[in-house]
Each structure stands twice: as structure tokens, then as C-alpha cells.
Tab-separated table of C-alpha atoms in Angstrom:
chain	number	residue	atom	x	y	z
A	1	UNK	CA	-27.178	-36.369	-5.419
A	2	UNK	CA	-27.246	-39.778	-7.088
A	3	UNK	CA	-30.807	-39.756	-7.331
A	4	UNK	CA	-31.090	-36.313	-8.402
A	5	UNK	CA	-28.259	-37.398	-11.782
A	6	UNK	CA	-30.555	-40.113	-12.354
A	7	UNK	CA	-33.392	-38.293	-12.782
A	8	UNK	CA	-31.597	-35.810	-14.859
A	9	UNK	CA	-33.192	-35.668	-18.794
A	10	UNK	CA	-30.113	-37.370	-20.458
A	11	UNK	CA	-31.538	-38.502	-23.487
A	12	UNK	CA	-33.345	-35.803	-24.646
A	13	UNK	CA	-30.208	-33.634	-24.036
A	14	UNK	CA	-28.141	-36.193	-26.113
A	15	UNK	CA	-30.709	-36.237	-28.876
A	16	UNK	CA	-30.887	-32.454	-29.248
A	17	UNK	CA	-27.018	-32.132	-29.262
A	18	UNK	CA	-26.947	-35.033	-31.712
A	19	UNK	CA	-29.312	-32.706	-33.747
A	20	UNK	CA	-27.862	-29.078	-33.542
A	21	UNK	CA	-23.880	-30.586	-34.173
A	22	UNK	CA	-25.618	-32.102	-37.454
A	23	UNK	CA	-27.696	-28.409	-38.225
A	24	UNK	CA	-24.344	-26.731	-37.654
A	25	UNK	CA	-22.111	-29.243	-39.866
A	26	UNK	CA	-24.102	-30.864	-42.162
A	27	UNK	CA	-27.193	-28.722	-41.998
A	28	UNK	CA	-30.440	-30.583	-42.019
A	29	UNK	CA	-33.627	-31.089	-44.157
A	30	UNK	CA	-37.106	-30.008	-43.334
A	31	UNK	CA	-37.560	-33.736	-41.823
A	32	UNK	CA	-34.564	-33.216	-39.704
A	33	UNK	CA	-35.272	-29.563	-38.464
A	34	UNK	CA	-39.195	-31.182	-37.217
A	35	UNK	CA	-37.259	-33.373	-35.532
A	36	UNK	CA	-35.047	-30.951	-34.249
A	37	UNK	CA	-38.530	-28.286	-32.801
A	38	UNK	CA	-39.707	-31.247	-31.436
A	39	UNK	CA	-36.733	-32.735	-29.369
A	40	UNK	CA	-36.394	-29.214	-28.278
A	41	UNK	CA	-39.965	-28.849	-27.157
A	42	UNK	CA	-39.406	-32.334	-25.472
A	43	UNK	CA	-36.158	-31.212	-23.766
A	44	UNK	CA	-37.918	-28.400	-22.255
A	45	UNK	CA	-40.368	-30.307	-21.212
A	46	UNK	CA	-37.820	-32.864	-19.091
A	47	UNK	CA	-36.388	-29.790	-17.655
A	48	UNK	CA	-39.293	-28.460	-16.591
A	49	UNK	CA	-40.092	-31.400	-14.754
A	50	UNK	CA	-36.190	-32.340	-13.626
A	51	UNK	CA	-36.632	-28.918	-11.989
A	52	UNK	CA	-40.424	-29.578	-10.216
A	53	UNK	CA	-38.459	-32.741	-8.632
A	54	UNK	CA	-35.769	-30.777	-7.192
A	55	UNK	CA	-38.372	-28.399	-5.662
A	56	UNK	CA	-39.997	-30.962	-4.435
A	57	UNK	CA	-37.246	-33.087	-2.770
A	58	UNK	CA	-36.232	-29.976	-1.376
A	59	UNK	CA	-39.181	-28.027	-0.400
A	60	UNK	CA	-41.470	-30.213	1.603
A	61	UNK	CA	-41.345	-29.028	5.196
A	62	UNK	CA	-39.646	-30.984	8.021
A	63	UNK	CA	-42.395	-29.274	10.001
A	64	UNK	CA	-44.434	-32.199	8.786
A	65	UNK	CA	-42.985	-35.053	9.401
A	66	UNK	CA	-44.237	-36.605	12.684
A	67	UNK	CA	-41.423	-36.316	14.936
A	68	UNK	CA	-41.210	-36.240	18.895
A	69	UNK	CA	-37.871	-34.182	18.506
A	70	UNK	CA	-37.043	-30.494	17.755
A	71	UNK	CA	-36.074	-30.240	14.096
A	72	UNK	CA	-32.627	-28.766	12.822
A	73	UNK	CA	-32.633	-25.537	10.639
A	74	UNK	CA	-33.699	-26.315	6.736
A	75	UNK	CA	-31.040	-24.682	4.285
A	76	UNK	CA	-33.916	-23.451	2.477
A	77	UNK	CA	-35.061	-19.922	1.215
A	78	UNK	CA	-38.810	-19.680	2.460
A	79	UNK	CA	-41.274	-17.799	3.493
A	80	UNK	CA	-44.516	-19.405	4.982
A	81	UNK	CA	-47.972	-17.870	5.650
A	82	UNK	CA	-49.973	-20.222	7.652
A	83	UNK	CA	-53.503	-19.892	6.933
A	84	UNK	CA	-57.236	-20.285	8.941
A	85	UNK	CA	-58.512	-22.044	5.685
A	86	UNK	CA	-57.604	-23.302	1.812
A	87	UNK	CA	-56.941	-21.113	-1.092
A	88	UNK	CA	-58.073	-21.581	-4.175
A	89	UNK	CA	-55.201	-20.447	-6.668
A	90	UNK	CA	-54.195	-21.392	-10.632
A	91	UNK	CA	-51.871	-20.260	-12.854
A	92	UNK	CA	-53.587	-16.750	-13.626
A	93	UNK	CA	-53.843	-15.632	-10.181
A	94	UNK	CA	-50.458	-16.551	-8.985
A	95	UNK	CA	-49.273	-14.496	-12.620
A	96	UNK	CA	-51.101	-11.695	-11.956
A	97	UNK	CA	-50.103	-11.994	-8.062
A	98	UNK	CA	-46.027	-12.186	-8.690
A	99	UNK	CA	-46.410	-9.439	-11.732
A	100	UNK	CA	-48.321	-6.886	-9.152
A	101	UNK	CA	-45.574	-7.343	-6.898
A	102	UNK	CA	-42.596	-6.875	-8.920
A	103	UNK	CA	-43.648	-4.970	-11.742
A	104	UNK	CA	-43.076	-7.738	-14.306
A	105	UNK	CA	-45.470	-8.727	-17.563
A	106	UNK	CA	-45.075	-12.462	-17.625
A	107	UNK	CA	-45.341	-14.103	-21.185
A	108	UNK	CA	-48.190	-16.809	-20.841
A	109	UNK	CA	-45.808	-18.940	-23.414
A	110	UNK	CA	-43.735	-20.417	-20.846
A	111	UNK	CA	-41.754	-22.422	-23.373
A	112	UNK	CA	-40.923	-19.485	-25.566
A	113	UNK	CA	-40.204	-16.611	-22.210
A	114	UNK	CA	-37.107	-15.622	-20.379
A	115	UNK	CA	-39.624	-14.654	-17.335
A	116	UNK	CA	-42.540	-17.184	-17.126
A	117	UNK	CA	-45.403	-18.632	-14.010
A	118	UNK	CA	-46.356	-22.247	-14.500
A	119	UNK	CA	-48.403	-24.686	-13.023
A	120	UNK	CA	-46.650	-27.665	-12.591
A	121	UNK	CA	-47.643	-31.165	-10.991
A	122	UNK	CA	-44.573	-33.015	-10.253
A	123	UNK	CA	-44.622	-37.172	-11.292
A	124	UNK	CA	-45.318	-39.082	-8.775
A	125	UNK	CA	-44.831	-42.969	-8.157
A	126	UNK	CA	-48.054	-45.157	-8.250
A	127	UNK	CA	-47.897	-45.762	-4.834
A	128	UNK	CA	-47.660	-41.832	-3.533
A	129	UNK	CA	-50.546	-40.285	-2.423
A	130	UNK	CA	-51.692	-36.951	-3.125
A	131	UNK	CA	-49.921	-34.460	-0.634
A	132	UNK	CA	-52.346	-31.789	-1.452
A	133	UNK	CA	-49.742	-29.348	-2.887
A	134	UNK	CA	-49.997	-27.094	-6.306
A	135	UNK	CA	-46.794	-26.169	-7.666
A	136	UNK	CA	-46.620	-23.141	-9.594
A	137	UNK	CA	-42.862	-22.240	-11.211
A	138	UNK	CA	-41.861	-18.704	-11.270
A	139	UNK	CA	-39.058	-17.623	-13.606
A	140	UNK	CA	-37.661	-13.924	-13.709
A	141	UNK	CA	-34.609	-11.965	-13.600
A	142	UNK	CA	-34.269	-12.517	-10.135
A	143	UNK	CA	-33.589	-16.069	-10.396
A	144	UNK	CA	-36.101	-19.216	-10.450
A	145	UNK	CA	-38.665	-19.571	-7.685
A	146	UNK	CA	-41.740	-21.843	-6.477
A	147	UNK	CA	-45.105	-20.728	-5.126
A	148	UNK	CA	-46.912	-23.402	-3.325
A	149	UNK	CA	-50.185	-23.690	-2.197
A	150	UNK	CA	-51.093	-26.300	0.099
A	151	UNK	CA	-55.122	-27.231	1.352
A	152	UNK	CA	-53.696	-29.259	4.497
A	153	UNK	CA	-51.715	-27.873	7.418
A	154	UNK	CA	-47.768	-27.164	7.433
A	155	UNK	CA	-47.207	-29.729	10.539
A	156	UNK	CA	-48.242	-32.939	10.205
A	157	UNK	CA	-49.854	-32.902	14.310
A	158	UNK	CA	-50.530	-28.888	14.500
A	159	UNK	CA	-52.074	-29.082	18.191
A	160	UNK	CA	-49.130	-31.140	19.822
A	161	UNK	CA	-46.339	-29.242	18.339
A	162	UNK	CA	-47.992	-26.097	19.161
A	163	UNK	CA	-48.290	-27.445	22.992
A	164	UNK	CA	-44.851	-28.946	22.824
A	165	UNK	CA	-43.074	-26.603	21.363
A	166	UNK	CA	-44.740	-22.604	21.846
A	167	UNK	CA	-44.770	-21.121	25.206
A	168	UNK	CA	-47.115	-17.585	23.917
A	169	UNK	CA	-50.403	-17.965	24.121
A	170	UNK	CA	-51.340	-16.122	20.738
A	171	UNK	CA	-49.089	-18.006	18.244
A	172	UNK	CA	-49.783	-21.389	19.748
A	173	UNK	CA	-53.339	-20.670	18.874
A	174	UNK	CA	-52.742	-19.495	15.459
A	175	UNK	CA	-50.210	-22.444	14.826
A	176	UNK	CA	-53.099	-24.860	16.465
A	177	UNK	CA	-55.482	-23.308	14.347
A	178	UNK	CA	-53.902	-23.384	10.872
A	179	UNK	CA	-55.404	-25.610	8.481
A	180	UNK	CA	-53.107	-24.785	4.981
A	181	UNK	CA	-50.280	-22.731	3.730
A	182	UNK	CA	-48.707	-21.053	1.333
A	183	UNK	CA	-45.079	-20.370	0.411
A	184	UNK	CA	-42.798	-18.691	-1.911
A	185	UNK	CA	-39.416	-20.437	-1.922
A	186	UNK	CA	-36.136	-19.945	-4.028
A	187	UNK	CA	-35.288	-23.181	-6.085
A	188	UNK	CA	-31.892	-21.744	-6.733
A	189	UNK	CA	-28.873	-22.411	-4.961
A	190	UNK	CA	-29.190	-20.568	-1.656
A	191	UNK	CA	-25.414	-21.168	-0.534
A	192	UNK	CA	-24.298	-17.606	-1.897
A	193	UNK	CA	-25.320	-15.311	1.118
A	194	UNK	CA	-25.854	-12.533	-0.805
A	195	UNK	CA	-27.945	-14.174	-3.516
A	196	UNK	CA	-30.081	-15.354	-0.960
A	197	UNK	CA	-30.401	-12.392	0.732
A	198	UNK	CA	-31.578	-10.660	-2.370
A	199	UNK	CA	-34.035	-13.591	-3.122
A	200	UNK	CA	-35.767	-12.997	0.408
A	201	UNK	CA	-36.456	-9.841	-0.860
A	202	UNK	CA	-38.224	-11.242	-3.687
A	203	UNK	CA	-40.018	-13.703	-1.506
A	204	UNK	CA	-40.982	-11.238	1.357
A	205	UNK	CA	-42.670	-8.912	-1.882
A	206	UNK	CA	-44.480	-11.811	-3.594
A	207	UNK	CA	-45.792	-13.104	-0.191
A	208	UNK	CA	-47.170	-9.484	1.036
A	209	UNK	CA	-49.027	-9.463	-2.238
A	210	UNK	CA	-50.593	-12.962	-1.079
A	211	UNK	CA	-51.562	-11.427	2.468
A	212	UNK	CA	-55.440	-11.530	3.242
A	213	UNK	CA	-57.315	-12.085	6.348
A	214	UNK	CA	-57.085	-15.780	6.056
A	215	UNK	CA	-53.245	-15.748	7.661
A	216	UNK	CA	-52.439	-16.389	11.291
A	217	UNK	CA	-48.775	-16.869	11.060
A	218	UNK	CA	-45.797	-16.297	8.979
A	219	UNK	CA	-42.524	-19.024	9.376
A	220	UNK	CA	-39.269	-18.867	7.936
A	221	UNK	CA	-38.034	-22.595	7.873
A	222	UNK	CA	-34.380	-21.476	7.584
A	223	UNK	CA	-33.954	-19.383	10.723
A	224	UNK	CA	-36.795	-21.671	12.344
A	225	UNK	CA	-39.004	-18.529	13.862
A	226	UNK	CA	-42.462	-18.176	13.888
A	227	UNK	CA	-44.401	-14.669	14.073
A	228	UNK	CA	-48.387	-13.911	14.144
A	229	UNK	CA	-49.365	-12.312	11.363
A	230	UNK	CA	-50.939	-8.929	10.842
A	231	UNK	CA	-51.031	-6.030	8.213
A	232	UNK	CA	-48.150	-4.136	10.176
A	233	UNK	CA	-45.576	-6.516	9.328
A	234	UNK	CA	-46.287	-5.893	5.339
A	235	UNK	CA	-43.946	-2.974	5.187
A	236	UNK	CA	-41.526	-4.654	6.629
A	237	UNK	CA	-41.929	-8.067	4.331
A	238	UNK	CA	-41.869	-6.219	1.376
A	239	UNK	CA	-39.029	-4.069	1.784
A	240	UNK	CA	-35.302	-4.626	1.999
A	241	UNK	CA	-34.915	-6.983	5.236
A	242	UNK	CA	-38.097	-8.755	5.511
A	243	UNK	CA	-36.442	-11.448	8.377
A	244	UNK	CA	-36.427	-8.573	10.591
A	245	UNK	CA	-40.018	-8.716	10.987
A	246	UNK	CA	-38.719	-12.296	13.373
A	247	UNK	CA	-36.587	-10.127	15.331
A	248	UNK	CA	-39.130	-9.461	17.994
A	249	UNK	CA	-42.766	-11.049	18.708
A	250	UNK	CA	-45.508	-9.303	16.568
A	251	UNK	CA	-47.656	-8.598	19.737
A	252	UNK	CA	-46.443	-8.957	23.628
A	253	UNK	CA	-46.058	-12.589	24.169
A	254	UNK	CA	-48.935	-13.968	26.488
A	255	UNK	CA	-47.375	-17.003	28.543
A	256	UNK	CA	-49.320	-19.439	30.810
A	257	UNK	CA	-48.673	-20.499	34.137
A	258	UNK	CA	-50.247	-22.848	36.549
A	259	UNK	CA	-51.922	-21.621	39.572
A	260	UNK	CA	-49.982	-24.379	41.239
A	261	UNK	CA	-46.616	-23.245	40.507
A	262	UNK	CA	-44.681	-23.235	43.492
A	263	UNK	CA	-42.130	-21.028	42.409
A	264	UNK	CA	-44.504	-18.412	40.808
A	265	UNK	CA	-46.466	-18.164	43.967
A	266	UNK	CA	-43.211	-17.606	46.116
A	267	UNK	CA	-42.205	-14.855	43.361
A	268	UNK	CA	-45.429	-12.992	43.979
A	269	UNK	CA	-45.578	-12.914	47.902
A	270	UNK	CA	-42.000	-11.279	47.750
A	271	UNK	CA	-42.768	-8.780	45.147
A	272	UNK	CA	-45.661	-7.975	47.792
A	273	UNK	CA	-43.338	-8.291	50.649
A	274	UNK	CA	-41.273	-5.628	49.404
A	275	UNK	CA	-43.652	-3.173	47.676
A	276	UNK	CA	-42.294	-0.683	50.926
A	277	UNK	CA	-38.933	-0.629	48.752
A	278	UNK	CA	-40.930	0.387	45.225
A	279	UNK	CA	-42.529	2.812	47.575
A	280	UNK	CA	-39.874	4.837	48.802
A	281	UNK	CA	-37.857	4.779	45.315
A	282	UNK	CA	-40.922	6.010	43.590
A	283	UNK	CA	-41.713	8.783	46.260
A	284	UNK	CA	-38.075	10.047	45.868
A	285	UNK	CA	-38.063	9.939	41.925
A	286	UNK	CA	-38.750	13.153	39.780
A	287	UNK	CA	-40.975	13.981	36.961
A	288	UNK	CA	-38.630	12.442	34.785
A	289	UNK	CA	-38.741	9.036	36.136
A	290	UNK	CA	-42.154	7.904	35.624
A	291	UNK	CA	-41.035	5.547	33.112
A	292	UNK	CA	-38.821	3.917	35.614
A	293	UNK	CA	-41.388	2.331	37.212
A	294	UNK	CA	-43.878	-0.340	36.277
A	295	UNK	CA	-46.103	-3.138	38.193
A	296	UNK	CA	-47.624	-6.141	36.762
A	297	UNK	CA	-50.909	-6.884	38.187
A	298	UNK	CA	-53.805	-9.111	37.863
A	299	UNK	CA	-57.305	-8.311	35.460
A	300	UNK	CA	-60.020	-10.058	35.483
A	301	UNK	CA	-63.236	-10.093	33.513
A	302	UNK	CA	-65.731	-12.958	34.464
A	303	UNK	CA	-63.251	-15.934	34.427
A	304	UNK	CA	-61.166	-14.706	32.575
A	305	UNK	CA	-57.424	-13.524	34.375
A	306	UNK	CA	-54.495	-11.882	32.566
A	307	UNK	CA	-51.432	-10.102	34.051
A	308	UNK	CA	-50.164	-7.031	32.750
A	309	UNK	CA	-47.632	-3.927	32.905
A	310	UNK	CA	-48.256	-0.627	34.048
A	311	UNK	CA	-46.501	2.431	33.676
A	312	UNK	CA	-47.238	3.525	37.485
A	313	UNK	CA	-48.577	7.412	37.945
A	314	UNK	CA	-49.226	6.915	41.787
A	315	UNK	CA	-48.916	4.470	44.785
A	316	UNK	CA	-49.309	3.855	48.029
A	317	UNK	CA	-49.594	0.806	50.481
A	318	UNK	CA	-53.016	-0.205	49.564
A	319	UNK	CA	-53.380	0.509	45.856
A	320	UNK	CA	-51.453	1.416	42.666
A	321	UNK	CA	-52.310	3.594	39.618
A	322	UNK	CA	-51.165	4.038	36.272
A	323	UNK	CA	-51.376	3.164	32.720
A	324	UNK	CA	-51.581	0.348	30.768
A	325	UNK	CA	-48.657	-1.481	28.544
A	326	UNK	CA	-50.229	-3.819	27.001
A	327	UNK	CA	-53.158	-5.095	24.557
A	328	UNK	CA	-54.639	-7.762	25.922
A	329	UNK	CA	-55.128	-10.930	24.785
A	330	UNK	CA	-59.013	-11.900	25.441
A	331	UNK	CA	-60.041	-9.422	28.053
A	332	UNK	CA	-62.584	-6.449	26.239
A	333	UNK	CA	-62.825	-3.988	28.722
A	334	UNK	CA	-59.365	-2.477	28.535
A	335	UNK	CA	-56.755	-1.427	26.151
A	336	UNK	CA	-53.075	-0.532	25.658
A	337	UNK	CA	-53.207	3.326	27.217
A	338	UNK	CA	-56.035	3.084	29.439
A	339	UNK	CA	-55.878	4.580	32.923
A	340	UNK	CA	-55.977	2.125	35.985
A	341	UNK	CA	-56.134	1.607	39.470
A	342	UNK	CA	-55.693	-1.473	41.386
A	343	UNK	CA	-55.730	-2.924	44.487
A	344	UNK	CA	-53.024	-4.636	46.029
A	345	UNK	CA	-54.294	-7.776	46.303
A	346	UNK	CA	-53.840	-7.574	42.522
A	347	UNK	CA	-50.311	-6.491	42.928
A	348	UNK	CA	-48.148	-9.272	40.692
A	349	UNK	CA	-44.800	-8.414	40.507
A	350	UNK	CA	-42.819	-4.863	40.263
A	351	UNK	CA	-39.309	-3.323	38.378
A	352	UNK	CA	-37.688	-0.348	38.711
A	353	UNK	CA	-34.248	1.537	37.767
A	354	UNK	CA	-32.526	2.951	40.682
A	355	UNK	CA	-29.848	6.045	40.045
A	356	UNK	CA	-27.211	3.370	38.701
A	357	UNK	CA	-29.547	2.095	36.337
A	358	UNK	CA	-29.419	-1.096	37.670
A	359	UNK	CA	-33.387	-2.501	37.370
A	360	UNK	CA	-34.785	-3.847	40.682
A	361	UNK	CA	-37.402	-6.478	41.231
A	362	UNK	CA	-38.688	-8.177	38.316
A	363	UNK	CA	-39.417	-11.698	40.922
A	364	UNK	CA	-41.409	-13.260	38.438
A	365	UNK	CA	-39.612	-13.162	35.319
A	366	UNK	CA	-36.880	-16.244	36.136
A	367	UNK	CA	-40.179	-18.117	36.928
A	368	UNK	CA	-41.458	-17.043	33.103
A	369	UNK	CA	-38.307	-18.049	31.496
A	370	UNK	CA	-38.249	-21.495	33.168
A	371	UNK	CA	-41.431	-22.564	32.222
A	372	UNK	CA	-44.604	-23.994	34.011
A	373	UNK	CA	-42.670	-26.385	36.217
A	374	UNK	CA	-43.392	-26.503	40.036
């Protein structure tokens, strides 16, 4: 806070006090009243870049520091796309960006405007490098926000927090991958819930305007989750909740597990063990309890092996049928919806719902929660 006083534009605010209590007293002549547009245009100016500081004291991610611990929570209003490679973006296409998505004419004399987009380079110390960040200041009726465009990656190590830190297969790839972002954040105050909550709305409309093919992820350094991107989640991000497109994974998580795993292994030879319960549940159930009953099983393409649900449509001891849950994640010859039978030896695990609704089976899924440990 000290810091922040310090770097406050004190004499330029004194000056330009000292000059209206004179115009509004005394009154002042044509020399004075120069002085006066000039002290003004120079107080702006300080603001301007008092403001830039704050934004960036407060904005740079603690994703990037190098750190071999899990990070706390930011208090920070962002949004972050995470993208495959740099952007190239100025003043003019962030304006026209931010106007497209909320309907506002921006006057290109910042100085002069109410609702203004500036480019903005923050002053740095002689012995700060570059950190490869444009600043771009967005004030509206909403309240005052940054856009930032970065040519280097969110986290400082990409590959090792991804391998440290996310279990599913997809997003650790797409974090791994990353190599810049972009963010809209609020440089308000974001201790008023409400406010807040009303400036993600903002942010989630200014970022889906900013979507291309070039993003792999979206993050949200407050709540600390991270979601794979894709053009589904734009209604959501520009509409009145956009954190609820965290709530659940974009696609079904894909989560590896070594061959080796002791406890996986003993998971699957009971599922198999009992496959004569699954049997006689599924023979007694009625039409209307197909949906009780799904098998994970083994696919395989070359070397290539993922597991997957099934809705099952018929079984018996030496094979299982039915159809297929889940997209997957590099195999080509199958798809969500496709009809498919098995053999056991591909049997993985099983669930179903008896008459108390209680669910049965699911062996593997303690295993999945632990993590790969033998």
C-alpha cells in the first residue's frame, strides 16, 4: 500500500488544485489558463500511468512464478484463454473487439472520453526486462478494465506444472502446449461481490469475442480451475454466469494409469470375478432399465489403448454389447453413440443400480481418484 501512495501523482494533483482554486477566486489570464490545459493534460497523463502500475502489480499471474508448491487463490477478476501461438493485437483491434461485444462506440480521444481503449506500456526500472506483455486500458460504464496480451506462456515451466499438477489427459496437453495468453481482467476493486459478479459478465463477453482456433484452455485465476476450450462454452461465457462453464470438465476427463498399478489390476480381476452378479441383475431388469447398466472396457487401435463406458444392450458370460459413452481421446475408429461388442477379456470394470438405487460395482473408480500410485 506504501508503495502504491508513493507512486501516486501528487504533484501534478497539487499543481492543478493550486490552479483551479486560483481560476475560481482570482480567475486567471490566458498565461495562467495554458498553464492550467497543460497541468491537466499532465495530470491525466500520471493517472493513466498510476493506474497501468496498479494493473500491473496486481495482474501478473502467480501461475508464473517458478514454484514447487500449489499456489493460493488470486483475489483477482480474470479470465484467461491460453493459446497454441502469439497474437498480434494494437489498440484498433482490441477497440473494435470490446465495442463488438458490448455494443459501445469508443471515442479514439482517450483524454477527452468517459468510455475509452488505450494502449498503455507501464514504466519500468532500468534493470526489468521485457515480460512480453501489451497492456491495453478499457474504460466504460461498466467500470475500468485491462486486456492483456502476452507472446510467452501463462506458467513460467508449462510441462512440469501440467505433469505435477493435472491428472486428465486432454487439459494437461493443452496446458503443456500453450505458448501465450490473453486476458481480460477488472482493475477495479473486486471486494464488492456483486460488482464483481457483474464485471465477469463483462469479461466472459469481451473474451468470447477474442475466441479463435488458436485457444486450448480457458483459467480463471480466482477460483483456480482450468477448462479446455471449445466453441460450446461461448454461450455460456458470454451470458449471465460465465464461471459455470468450470463447473464440470468441457469433455470426459481422460486419466492415466500405469500398467503396473497394483491396485488397478486387483480392481479389474474382481470386476471380472463378479460379472455373474451384473449378469443376473441385468437379466432380471426391464425395458426401462437399460440405463442402469454400464461396463467400461478396453479399445485398442494399433498401440493405442483407451477405456471407456458403455450403455450395455446385451450380455452374457463371454461378451458384452452396447453403446458407447464417450468421445475418445486419440482413437479414430469410434465415436460417442456407436454400437459395440466386446469380449470379455476387454471387460474393465462394471456399475449398476439395483431396486434401492444404491449403484453396485464401480471397482476401479477409488483406484482413479487416488492416483497412479502402486
Amino acid at each position: 500500500m506504501l508503495k502504491k501512495l508513493k507512486q501516486f501523482p501528487f504533484l501534478s494533483t497539487a499543481i492543478l488544485l493550486t490552479l483551479m482554486t486560483r481560476l475560481v477566486v482570482n480567475g486567471l489570464t490566458w498565461v495562467g489558463v495554458l498553464a492550467l490545459v497543460v497541468t491537466a493534460l499532465w495530470f491525466c497523463f500520471d493517472m493513466v500511468r498510476w493506474l497501468m502500475i496498479r494493473l500491473d502489480d496486481s495482474a501478473l499471474p502467480t501461475y508464473r512464478k517458478e514454484t514447487d508448491e500449489e499456489i493460493p487463490p488470486e483475489n483477482l477478476a480474470s479470465l484467461v484463454y491460453f493459446l497454441s501461438e502469439p497474437r498480434e493485437a494494437n489498440e484498433t483491434s482490441i477497440r473494435r473487439c470490446v465495442s463488438a461485444a458490448l455494443g459501445i462506440d469508443f471515442d479514439t480521444d482517450a483524454l477527452n472520453s468517459e468510455h475509452f481503449v488505450i494502449e498503455f506500456n507501464p514504466t519500468r526500472n532500468a534493470n526489468e526486462v521485457d515480460d512480453g506483455i501489451s497492456h491495453f486500458m478499457v474504460k466504460m460504464p461498466q467500470g475500468l478494465f485491462a486486456v492483456l496480451v502476452s507472446d510467452r506462456p501463462y506458467i513460467s515451466n508449462p510441462s512440469q506444472f501440467a505433469k505435477e499438477f493435472i491428472r486428465d489427459k486432454r487439459l494437461r496437453k493443452a496446458v503443456e502446449q500453450h505458448l501465450a495468453w490473453i486476458s481480460v481482467d477488472l482493475m477495479d476493486d473486486p471486494s464488492d461481490p456483486e460488482a464483481t459478479s457483474a464485471a465477469y459478465q463483462v469479461i466472459g463477453q469481451i473474451l468470447a469475442t477474442l475466441a479463435g482456433p488458436d485457444c486450448l484452455a480457458i483459467y480463471c485465476p480466482e477460483i483456480q480451475r482450468c477448462n479446455e476450450f471449445d466453441l460450446s462454452l461461448i454461450e455460456t461465457l458470454s451470458g449471465q454466469r460465465p464461471l459455470d462453464l468450470f463447473s464440470e470438465p468441457t469433455f470426459e476427463p481422460i486419466v492415466e494409469i500405469s500398467d503396473s498399478n497394483k491396485k488397478m489390476t486387483q480392481a479389474v480381476r474382481e470386476a471380472r470375478q463378479r460379472w455373474s452378479e451384473f449378469l443376473h441383475s441385468f437379466a432380471e431388469s426391464g425395458p426401462g432399465d437399460v440405463d442402469k447398466f454400464i461396463v467400461k472396457a478396453e479399445f485398442r487401435e494399433g498401440p493405442k489403448c483407451e477405456y471407456m463406458w458403455l450403455s450395455v444392450t446385451a450380455a452374457s458370460s463371454t461378451s458384452v454389447s452396447g453403446i458407447l459413452m464417450n468421445d475418445p481421446h486419440e482413437l479414430m475408429d469410434i465415436h460417442r453413440g456407436a454400437s459395440v461388442t466386446l469380449e470379455m477379456d476387454r471387460l474393465n470394470d462394471w456399475i449398476y443400480r439395483n431396486q434401492d438405487g444404491e449403484h453396485i460395482g464401480g471397482f476401479t473408480l477409488d483406484v482413479l481418484a487416488e492416483g497412479d500410485e502402486n
